[in-house]
Coordinates of C-alpha atoms in Angstrom, one line a residue:
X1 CA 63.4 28.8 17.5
X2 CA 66.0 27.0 15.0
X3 CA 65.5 23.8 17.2
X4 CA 61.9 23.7 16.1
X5 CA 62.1 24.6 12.7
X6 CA 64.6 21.4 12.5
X7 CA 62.2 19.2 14.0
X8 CA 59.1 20.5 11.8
X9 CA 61.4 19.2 8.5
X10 CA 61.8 16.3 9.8
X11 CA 58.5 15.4 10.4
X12 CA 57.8 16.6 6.8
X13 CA 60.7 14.5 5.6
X14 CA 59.2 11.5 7.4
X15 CA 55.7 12.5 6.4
X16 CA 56.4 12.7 2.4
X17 CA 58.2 9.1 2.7
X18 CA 55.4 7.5 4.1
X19 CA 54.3 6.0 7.5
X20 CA 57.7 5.0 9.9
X21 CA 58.1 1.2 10.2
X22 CA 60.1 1.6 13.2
X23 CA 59.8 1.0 16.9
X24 CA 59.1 4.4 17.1
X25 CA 55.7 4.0 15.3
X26 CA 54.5 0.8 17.4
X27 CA 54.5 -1.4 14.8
X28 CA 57.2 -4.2 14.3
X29 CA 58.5 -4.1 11.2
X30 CA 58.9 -8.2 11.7
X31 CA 55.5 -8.9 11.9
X32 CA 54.4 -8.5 8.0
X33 CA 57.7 -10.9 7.1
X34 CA 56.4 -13.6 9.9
X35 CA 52.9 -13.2 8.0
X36 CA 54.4 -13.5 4.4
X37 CA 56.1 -16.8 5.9
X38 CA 53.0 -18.4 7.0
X39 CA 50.7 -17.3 4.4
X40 CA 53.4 -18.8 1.6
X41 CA 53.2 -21.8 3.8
X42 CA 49.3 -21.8 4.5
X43 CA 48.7 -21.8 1.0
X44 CA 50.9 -24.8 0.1
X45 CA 49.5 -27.1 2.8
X46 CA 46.1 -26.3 2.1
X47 CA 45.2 -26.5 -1.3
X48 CA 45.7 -30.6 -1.0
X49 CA 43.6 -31.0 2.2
X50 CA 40.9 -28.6 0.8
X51 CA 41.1 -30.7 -2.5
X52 CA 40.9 -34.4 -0.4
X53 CA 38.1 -32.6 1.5
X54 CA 35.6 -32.0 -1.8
X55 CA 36.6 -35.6 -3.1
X56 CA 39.3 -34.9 -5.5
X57 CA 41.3 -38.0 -4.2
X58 CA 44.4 -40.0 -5.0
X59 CA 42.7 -42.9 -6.0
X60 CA 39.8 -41.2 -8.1
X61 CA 36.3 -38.8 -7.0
X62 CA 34.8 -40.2 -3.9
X63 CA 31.5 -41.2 -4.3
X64 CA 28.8 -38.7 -3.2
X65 CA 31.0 -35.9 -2.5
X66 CA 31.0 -32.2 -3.8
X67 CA 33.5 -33.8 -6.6
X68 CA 30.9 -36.2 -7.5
X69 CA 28.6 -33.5 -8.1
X70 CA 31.2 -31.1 -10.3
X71 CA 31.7 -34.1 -12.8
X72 CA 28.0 -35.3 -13.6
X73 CA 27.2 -31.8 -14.2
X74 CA 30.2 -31.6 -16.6
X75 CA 29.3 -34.7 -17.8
X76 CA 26.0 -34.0 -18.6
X77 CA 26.8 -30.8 -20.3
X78 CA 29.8 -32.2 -22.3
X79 CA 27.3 -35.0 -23.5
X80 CA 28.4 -37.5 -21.5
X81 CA 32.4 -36.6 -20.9
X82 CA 34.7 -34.2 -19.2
X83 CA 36.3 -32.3 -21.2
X84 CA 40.3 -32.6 -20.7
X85 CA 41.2 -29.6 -20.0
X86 CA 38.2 -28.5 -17.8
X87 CA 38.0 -27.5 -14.5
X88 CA 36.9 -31.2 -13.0
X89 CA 39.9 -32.5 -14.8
X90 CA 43.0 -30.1 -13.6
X91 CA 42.0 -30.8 -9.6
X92 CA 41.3 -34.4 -10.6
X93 CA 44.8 -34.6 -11.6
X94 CA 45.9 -32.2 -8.7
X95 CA 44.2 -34.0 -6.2
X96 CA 45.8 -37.8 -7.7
X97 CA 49.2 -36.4 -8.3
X98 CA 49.6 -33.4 -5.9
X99 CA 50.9 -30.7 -7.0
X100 CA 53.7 -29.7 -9.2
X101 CA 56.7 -28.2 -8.4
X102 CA 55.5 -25.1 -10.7
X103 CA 51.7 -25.2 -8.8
X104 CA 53.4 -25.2 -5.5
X105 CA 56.0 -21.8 -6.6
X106 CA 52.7 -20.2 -7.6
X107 CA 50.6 -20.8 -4.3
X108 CA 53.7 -20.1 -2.5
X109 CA 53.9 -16.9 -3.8
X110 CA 50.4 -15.9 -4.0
X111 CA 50.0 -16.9 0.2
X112 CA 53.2 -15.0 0.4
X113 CA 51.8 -11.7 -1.0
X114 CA 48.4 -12.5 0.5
X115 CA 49.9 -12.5 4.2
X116 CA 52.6 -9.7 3.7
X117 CA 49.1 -7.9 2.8
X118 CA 47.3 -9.2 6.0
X119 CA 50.0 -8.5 8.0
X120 CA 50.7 -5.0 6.9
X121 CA 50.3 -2.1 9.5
X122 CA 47.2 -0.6 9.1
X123 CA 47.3 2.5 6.7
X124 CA 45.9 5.7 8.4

């Protein structure tokens, strides 16, 4: 009888601080740091290729590209500019310079949390 009543408070011990990360559990604690990794890392290499990808070049807005499209229609509703400052003109000067040091922390952290949230166990 004492046996049992031991193992019932610890399963209300382990129930009031939340789900077991253990082995014991099934899920590998390791996972959700591996995801946090790649996401960080995801997020980083990205953003440049996606950037390249719209037309938001090194050597200026390609030509008939989604880029293209962003900065006549800023154009044509800043009367004929865009606006420093505006959203056509930060991933201009992202996609020319790359990204600073500062940008890249940011992401970095942002894919971090984002994959540490991915790779989470599932809550039940």
């Amino acid at each position: 009888m004492q046996k049992v009543e031991v193992q019932e408070s610890e399963w209300r011990l382990t129930k009031a601080k939340g789900p077991s990360m253990g082995k014991e559990s099934g899920w590998d604690s390791g996972r959700a740091a591996v995801a946090a990794v790649v996401g960080g890392v995801v997020a980083v290499g990205t953003v440049p290729v996606a950037l390249s990808a719209m037309g938001f070049t090194s050597v200026g807005i390609a030509a008939s590209s989604i880029a293209a499209k962003m900065m006549s229609t800023a154009a044509i509703a800043n009367g004929g500019g865009v606006a420093a400052g505006s959203l056509v003109a930060i991933l201009q000067s992202v996609g020319a310079a790359e990204l600073s040091v500062t940008s890249k922390v940011i992401l970095g952290f942002a894919g971090t949390a984002l994959g540490a949230w991915l790779g989470s166990p599932p809550s039940s």
